[in-house]
Coordinates of C-alpha atoms in Angstrom, one line a residue:
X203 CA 32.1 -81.4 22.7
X204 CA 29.3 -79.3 22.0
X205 CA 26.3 -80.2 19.4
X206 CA 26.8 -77.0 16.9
X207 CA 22.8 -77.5 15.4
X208 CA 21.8 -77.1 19.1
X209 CA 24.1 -73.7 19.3
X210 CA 22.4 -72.4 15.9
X211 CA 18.8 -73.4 17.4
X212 CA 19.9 -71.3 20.8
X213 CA 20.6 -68.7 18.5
X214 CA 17.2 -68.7 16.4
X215 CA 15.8 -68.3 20.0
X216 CA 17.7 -64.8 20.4
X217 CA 16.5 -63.4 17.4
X218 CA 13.4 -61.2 17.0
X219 CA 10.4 -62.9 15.9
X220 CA 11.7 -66.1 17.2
X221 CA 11.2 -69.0 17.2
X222 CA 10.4 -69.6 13.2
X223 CA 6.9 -70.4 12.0
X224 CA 6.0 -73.9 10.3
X225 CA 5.9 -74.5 6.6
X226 CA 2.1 -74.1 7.1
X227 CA 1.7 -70.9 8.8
X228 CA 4.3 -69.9 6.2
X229 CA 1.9 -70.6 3.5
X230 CA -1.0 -69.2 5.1
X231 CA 1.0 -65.8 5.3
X232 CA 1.9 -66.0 1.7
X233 CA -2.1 -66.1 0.3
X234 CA -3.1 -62.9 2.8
X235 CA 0.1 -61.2 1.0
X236 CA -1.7 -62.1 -2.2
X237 CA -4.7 -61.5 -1.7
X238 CA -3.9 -57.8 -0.3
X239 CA -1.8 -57.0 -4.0
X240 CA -4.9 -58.4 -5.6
X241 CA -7.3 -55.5 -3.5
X242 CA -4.8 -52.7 -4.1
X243 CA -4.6 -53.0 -7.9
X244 CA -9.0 -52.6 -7.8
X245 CA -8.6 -49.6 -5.7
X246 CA -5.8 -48.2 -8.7
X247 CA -7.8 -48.8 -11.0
X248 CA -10.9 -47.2 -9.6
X249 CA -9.0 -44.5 -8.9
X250 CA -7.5 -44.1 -12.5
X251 CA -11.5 -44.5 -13.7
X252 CA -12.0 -41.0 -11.4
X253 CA -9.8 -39.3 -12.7
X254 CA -10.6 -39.9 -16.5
X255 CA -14.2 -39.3 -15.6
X256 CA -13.4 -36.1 -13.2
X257 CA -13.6 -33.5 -16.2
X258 CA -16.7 -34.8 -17.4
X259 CA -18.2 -34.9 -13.8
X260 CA -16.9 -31.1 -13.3
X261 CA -18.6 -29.9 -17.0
X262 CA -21.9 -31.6 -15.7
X263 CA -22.1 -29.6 -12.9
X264 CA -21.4 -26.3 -14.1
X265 CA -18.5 -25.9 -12.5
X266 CA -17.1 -22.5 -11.7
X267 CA -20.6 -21.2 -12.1
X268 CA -24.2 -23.2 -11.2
X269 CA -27.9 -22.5 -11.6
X270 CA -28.5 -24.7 -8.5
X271 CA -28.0 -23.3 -5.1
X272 CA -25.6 -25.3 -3.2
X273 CA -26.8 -26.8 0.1
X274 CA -23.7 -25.2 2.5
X275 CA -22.1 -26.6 5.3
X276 CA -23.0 -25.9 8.9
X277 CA -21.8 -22.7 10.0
X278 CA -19.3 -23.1 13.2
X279 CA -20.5 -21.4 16.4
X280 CA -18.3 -18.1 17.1
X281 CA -15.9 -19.7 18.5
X282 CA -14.6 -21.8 16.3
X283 CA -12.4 -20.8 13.0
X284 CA -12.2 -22.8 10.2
X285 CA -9.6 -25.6 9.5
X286 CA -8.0 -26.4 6.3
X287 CA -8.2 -29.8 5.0
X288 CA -4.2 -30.7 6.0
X289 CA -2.2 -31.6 2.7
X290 CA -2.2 -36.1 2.1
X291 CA 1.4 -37.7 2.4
X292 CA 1.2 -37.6 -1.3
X293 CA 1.3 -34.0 -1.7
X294 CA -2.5 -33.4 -3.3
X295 CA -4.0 -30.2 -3.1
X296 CA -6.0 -29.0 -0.1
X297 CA -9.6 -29.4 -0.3
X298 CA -12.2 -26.2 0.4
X299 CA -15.1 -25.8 3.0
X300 CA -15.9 -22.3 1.2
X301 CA -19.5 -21.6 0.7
X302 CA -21.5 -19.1 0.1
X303 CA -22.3 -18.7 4.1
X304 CA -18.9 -16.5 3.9
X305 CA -20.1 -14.3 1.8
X306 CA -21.3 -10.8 3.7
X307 CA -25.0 -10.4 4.3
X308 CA -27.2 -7.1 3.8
X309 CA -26.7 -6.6 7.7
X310 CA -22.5 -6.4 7.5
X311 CA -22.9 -3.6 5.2
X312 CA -23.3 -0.2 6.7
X313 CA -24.6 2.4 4.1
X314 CA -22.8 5.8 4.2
X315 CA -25.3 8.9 5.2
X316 CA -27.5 10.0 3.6
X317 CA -27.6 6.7 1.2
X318 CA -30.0 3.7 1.4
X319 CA -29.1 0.6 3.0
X320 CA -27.6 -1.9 0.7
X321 CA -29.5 -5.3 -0.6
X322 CA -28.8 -8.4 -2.3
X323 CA -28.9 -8.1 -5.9
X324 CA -27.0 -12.0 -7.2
X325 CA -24.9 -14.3 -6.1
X326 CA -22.6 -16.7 -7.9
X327 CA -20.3 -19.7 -7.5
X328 CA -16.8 -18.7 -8.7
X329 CA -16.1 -14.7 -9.6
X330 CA -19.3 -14.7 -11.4
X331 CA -20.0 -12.8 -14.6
X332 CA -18.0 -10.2 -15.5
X333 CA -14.9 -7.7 -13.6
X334 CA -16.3 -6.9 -9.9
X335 CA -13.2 -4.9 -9.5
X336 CA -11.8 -3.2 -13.2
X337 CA -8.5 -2.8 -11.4
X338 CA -7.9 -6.2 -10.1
X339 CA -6.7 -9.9 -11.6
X340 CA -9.1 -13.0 -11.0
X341 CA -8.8 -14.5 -7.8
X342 CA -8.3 -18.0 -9.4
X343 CA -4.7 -16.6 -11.1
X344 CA -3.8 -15.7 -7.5
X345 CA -4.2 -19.1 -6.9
X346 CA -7.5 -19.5 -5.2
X347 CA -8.8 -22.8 -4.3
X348 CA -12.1 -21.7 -4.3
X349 CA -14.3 -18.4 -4.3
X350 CA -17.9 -16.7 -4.1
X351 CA -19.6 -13.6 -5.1
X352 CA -22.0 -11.4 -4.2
X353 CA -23.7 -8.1 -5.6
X354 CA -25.3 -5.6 -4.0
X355 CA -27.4 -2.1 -5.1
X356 CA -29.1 0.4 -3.0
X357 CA -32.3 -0.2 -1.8
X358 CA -34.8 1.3 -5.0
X359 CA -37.2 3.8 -4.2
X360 CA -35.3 5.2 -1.8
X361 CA -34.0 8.8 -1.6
X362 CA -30.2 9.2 -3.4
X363 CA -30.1 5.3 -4.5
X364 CA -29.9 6.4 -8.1
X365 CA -26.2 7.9 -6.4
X366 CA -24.7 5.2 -4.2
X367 CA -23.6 3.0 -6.8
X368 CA -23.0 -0.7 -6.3
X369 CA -21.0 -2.9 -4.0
X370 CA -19.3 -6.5 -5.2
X371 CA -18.1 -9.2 -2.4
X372 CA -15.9 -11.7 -3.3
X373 CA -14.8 -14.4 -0.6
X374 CA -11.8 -16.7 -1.4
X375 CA -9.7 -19.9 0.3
X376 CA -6.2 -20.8 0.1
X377 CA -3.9 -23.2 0.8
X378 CA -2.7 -21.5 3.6
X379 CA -2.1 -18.5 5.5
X380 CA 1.1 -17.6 3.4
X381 CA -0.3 -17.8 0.3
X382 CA -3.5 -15.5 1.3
X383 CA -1.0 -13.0 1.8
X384 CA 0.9 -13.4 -0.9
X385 CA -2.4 -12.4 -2.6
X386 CA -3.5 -10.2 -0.2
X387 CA -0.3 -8.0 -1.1
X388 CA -0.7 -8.4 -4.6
X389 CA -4.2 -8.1 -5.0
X390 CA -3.2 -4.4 -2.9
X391 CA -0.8 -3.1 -5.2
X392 CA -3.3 -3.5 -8.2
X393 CA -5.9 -1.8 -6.6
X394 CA -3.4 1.4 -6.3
X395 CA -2.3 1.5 -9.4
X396 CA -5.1 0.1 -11.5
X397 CA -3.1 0.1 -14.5
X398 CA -5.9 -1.6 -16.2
X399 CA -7.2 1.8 -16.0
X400 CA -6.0 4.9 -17.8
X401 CA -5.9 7.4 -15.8
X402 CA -6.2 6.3 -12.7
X403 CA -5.4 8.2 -9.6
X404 CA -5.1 7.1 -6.1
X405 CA -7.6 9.2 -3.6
X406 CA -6.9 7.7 -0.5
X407 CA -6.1 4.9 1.8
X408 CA -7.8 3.2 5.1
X409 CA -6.2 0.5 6.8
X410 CA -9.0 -2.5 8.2
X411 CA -8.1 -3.5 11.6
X412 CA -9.9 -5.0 15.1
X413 CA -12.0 -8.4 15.2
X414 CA -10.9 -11.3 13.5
X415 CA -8.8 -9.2 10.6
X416 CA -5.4 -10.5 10.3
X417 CA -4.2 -7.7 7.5
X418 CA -6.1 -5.7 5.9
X419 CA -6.4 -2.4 3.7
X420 CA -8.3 0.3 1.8
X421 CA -7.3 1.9 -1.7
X422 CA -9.5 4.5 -3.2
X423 CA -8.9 5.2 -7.0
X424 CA -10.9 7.7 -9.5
X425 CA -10.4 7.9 -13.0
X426 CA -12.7 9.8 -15.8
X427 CA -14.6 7.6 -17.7
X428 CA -13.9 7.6 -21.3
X429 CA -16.3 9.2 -23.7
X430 CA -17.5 11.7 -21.5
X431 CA -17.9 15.2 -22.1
X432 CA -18.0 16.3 -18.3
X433 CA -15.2 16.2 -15.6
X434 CA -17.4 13.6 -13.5
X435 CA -15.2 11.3 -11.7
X436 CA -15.9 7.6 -11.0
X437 CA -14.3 6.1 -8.0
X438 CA -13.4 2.4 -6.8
X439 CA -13.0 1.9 -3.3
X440 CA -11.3 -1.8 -3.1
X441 CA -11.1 -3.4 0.2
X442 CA -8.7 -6.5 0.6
X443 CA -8.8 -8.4 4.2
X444 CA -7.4 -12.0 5.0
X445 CA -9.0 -13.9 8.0
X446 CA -5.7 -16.6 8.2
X447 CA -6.4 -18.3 5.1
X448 CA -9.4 -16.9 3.6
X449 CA -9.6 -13.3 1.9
X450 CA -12.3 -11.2 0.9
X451 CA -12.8 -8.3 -1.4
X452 CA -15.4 -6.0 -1.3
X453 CA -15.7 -3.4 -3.9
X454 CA -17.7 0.0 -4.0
X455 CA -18.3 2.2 -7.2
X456 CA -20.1 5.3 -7.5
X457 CA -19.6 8.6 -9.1
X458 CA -18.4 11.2 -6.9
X459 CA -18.0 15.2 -6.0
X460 CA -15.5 15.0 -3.6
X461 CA -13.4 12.5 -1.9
X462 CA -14.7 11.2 1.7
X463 CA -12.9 8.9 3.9
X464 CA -14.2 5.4 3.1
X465 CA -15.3 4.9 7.1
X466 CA -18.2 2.4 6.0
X467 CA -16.0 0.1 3.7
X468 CA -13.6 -0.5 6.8
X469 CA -16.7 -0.8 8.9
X470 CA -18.4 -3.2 6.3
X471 CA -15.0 -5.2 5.6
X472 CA -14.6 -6.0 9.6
X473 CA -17.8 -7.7 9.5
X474 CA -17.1 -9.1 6.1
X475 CA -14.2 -10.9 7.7
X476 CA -16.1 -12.2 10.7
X477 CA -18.6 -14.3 7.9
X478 CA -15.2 -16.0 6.3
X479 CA -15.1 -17.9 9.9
X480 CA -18.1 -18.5 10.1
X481 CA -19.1 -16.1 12.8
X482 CA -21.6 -13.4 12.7
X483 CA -20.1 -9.6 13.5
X484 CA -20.6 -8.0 17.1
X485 CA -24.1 -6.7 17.0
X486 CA -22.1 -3.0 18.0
X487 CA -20.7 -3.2 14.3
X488 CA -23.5 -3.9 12.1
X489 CA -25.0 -0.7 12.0
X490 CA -24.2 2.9 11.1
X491 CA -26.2 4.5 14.5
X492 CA -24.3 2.2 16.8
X493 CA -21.0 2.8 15.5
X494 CA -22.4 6.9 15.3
X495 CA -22.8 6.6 18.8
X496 CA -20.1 5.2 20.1
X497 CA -18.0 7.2 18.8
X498 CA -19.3 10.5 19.9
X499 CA -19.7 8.7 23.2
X500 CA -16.0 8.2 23.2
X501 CA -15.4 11.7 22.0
X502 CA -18.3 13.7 23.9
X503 CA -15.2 16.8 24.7
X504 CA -15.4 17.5 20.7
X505 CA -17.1 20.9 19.6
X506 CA -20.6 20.7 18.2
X507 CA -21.1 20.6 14.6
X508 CA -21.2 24.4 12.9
X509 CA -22.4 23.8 9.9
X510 CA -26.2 22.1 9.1
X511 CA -29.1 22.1 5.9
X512 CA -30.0 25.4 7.0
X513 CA -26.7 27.0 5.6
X514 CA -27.6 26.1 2.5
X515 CA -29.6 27.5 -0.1
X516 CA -33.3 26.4 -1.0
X517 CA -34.5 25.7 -4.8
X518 CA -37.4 28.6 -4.1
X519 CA -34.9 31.5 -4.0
X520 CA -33.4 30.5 -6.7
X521 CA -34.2 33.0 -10.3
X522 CA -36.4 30.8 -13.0
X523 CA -35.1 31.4 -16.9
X524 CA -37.7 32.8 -18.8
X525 CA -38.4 31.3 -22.0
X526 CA -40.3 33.0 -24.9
X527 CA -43.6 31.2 -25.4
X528 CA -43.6 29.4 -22.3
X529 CA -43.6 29.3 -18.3
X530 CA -40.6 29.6 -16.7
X531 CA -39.2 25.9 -15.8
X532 CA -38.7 25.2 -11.7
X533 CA -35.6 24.6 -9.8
X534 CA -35.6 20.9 -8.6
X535 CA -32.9 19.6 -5.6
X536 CA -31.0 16.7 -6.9
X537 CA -29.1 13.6 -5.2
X538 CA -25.2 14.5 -4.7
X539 CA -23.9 14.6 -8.6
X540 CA -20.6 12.6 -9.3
X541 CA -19.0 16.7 -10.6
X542 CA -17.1 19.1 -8.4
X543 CA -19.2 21.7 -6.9
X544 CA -16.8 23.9 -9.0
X545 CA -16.4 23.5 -12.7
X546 CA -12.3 24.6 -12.6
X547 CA -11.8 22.7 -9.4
X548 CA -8.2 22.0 -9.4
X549 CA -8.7 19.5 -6.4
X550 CA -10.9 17.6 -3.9
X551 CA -12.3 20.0 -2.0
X552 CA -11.2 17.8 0.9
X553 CA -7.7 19.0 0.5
X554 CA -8.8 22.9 1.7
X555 CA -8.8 20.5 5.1
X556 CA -11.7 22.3 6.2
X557 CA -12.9 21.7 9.7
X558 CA -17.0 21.4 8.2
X559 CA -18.2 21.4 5.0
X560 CA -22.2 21.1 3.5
X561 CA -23.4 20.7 0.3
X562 CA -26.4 20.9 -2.4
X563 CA -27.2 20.9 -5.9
X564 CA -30.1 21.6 -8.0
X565 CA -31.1 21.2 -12.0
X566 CA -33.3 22.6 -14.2
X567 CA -35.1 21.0 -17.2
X568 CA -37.3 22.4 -19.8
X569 CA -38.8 19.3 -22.3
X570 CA -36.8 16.9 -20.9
X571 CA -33.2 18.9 -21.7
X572 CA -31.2 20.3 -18.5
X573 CA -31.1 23.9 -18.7
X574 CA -30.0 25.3 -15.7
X575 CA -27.2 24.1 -13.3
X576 CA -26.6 25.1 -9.2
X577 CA -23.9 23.6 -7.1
X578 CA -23.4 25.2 -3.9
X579 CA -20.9 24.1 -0.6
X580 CA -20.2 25.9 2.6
X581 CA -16.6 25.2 4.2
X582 CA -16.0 25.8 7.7
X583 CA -12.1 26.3 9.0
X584 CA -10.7 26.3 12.7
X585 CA -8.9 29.2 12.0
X586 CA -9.4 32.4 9.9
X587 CA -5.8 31.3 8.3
X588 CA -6.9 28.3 6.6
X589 CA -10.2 30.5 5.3
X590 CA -7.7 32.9 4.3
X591 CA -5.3 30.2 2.2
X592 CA -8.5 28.3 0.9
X593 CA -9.6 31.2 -0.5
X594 CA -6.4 31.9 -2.3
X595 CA -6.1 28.4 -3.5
X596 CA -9.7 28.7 -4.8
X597 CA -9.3 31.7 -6.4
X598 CA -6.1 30.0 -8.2
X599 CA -8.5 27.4 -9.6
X600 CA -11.1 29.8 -10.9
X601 CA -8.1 31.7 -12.8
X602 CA -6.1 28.7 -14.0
X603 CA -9.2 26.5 -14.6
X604 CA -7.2 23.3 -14.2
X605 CA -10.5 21.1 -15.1
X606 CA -9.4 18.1 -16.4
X607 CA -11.1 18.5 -19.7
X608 CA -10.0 18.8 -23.4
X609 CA -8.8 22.6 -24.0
X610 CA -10.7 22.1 -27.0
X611 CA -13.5 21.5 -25.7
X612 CA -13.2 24.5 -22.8
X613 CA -12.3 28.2 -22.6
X614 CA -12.6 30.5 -20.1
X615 CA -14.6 33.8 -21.0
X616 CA -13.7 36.0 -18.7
X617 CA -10.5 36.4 -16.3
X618 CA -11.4 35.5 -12.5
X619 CA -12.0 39.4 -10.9
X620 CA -13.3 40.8 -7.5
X621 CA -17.0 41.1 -7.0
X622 CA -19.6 42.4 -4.4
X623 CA -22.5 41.0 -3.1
X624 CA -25.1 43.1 -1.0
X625 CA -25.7 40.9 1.5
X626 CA -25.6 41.6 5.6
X627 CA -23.4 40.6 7.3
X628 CA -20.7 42.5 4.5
X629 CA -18.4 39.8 3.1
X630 CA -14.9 40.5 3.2
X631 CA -13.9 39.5 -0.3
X632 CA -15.6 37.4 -3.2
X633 CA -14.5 36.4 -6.6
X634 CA -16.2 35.4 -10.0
X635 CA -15.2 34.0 -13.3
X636 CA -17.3 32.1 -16.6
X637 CA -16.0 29.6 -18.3
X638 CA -17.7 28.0 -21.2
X639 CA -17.8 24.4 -21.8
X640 CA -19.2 22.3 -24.8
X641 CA -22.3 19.9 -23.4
X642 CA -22.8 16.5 -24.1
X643 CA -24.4 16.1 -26.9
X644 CA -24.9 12.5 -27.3
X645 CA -21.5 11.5 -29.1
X646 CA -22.9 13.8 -32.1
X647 CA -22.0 17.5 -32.9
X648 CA -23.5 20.2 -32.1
X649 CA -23.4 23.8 -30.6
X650 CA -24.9 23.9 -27.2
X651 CA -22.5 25.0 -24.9
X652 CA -22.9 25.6 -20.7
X653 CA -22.0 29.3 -19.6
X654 CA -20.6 28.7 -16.0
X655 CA -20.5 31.6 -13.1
X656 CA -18.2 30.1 -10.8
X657 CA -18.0 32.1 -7.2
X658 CA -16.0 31.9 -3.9
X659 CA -16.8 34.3 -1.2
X660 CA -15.6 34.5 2.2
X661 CA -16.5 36.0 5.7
X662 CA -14.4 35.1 8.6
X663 CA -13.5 31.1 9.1
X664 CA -16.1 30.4 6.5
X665 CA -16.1 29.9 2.3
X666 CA -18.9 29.4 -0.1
X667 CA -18.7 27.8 -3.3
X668 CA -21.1 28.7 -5.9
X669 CA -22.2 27.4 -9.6
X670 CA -24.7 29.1 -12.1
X671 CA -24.4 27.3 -15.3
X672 CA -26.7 27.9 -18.3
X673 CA -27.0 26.0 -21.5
X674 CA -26.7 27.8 -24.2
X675 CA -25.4 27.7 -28.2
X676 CA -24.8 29.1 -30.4
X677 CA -24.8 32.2 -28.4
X678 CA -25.4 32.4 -24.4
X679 CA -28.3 33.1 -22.6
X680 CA -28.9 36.7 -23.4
X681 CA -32.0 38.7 -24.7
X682 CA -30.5 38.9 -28.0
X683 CA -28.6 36.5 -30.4
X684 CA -25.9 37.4 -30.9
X685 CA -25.9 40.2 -28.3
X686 CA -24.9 43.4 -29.5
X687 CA -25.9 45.8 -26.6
X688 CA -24.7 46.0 -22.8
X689 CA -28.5 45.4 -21.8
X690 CA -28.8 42.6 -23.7
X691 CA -26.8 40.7 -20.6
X692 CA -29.1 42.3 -18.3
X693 CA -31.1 39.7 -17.5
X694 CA -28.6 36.7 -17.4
X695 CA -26.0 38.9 -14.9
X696 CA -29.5 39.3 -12.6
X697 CA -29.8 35.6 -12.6
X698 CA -26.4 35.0 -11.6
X699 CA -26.2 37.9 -8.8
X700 CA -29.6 36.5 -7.8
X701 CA -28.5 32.9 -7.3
X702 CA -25.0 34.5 -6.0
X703 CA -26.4 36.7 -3.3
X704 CA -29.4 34.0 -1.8
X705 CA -27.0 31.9 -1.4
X706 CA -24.1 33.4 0.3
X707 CA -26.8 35.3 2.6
X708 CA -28.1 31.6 3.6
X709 CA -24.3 30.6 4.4
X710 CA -23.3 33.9 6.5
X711 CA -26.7 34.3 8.2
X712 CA -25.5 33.2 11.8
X713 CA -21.7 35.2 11.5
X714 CA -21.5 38.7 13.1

């Protein structure tokens, strides 16, 4: 008969971790258990300490915002992209490599022609102080882990930088690729309709594609500023571009004339998105010439350029106004002005679809005080058809004046009519209207009031827009005041026929 403790030890032998330990080794493996609770409740309760003192650590440093530049991390080689910091088992929140390294340099940005280059104004930690975009939400309520900011003005000094208005970067991280896109949508859609806003009108759209962009776009919105007396528009070009998990947001403001296709944003925002790897942009990129020349390079069949500075008039022919008592003030060529070349411009100009178009505008001041106003552009068409429905549109405006200004505050003087101009070559047609329009008087009342010639002409393929405004007020710039007698206009229709006919001679001087 078998010995059943010697079947119960056989089986002890067949199971795993066999065979049992002593009563010693037992109790040695009982104090290591111990001791390990005993280590693991001190790390709790350091880790309970941090996060009671966290807040107060977070307050000391300034945190969102800080005086002290922060010492950033080392820049990965091209090659390399960025890796996010991979959620713990417990479900914490990723942590951010973000610094201000991401942020766009002075070199990413290309300046559009004929404005300065821009440079570094500030930069911040966080979405520093105040809106960089008026149409947009904070970054950190589209759930931003972290984010930087930069400003940038045109360079001073410099010819038209009084024009160019500013530029804003904004570089952000998320958790992941999903959620930058999330925002990235979003953050899209409130550019466009800037409901923050009133008034608001979308301009135009690029997309931002090529290099290390994984979606991007361009939404260009103008709006009139309130309290203003003129129909100068400000625009906001928003650019919104994710790089994986990282976004950016470069915004440009400026006043305007016309819209123009925002070429250097999307250029700018493509080597914006390189820096949010860590990269720097392909040297091709990072500057208005080479991208100038390559693309004619790749276009070199396309017809040479029609229109140039010389089809436009100068400030000497141009008539002084004659004051009593004093010299006559001087004609003075001004940076592009944020107005329409055409007081009753219904439109961008840009939507004749002109093939070419130049521009120029000059101001007179006596004592400080503009006097005298001259806005003049020259559209070129392919075909003598669009001239023909340009000019029809055009002369639609000047009879309409669809300005987008209080009617209280504008009247037209005259209905639009047919005109000549001695100039050679002959024109084919022109037309003329004057609309008056109360100045700006400093948010006080008063009576000064512009008197506006407003002129379209047109020879062939080719228009010219033209603008003589005088102030005036209470009456208009005549000899007498009031005026009572047909010569007391004399002098103010010479002016205007004067400025009229230099300037459509300068645009028509190379036509048969």
């Amino acid at each position: 008969m078998s010995d059943p403790i010697s079947r119960l030890d056989q089986f002890r032998a067949d199971t795993p971790g066999a065979p049992m330990k002593s009563a010693a080794e037992v109790r040695q493996r009982g104090d290591q258990i111990r001791r390990r609770r005993r280590t693991l409740v001190a790390a709790g309760a350091v880790a309970v300490a941090a996060v009671v003192a966290g807040p107060i650590i977070f307050l000391s440093a300034g945190f969102g915002e800080r005086a002290i530049e922060p010492q950033p991390a080392p820049a990965p080689t091209p090659s390399q992209t960025p890796s996010t910091v991979a959620p713990s088992p417990s479900g914490s929140a990723a942590a951010s490599d973000l610094t201000r390294a991401n942020l766009p340099t002075e070199d990413d940005l290309v300046a559009e022609d004929p404005y300065p280059q821009w440079v570094l104004e500030q930069t911040f930690d966080g979405e520093g102080r105040g809106d960089h975009n008026e149409c947009l939400p904070a970054l950190a309520d589209a759930g931003a882990l972290a984010t930087f900011r930069r400003d940038f003005i045109p360079e001073a000094g410099q010819e038209y930088a009084d024009s160019a208005g500013t530029l804003k970067a904004v570089v952000a991280e998320f958790g992941s690729a999903d959620e930058a896109e999330k925002a990235r949508a979003e953050l899209s859609d409130a550019a466009s309709s800037c409901t923050a806003v009133d008034g608001a009108e979308v301009a135009g759209s690029l997309p931002v594609e090529g290099g290390v962009v994984t979606r991007g776009d361009i939404v260009v919105v103008t709006y009139l500023p309130e309290g203003t007396d003129t129909n100068a528009r400000r625009e906001v070009a928003t650019a919104v571009v994710t790089v994986k998990d990282r976004l950016v947001v470069i915004t440009r403001r400026r006043g305007v004339q016309d819209y123009v296709s925002p070429t250097a944003l999307q250029t700018s925002a493509v080597n914006a998105a390189y820096r949010l790897v860590g990269s720097s942009p392909p040297p091709a990129s990072t500057s208005s010439s080479a991208t100038s020349s390559s693309s004619s390079s790749s276009s070199a069949s396309a017809p040479a350029a029609v229109l140039s500075d010389a089809h436009l008039v100068v400030a000497g022919s141009l008539p002084g106004l004659p004051m009593e008592g004093e010299s006559s003030a001087v004609w003075q060529q001004v940076a592009p002005q944020p107005t329409p070349t055409l007081y009753c411009q219904g439109a961008w100009l840009s939507s004749l679809k002109a093939a070419e178009s130049v521009s120029r505008e000059f101001r007179l001041e006596n004592g400080g005080s503009q006097i005298g106003k001259v806005n003049v552009t020259v559209l070129e068409f392919a075909e003598k058809e669009g001239a023909d429905a340009a000019f029809e549109t055009v002369h639609g405006w000047l009879d309409a004046c669809p300005a987008s200004m209080s009617d209280a505050k504008l009247f037209t003087a005259r209905p639009v009519e047919a005109i000549e101009i001695g100039t050679t070559p002959e024109i084919d047609r022109a037309a003329q209207t004057l609309a008056e329009y109360a100045a700006d008087c400093g948010g006080e009342g008063c009576d000064s009031t512009w008197y506006d010639h407003q002129t379209v002409a047109q020879l062939g393929t080719r228009l010219v827009l033209v603008t003589h405004a005088e102030a005036g007020g209470p009456c208009p710039p005549t000899r007498a005041c009031p005026p009572e007698e047909a010569s007391d206009y004399t002098e103010w229709d010479n002016r205007v026929a004067q400025t009229v006919e230099a300037t459509v001679a300068r645009a028509f001087q190379d036509l048969p």
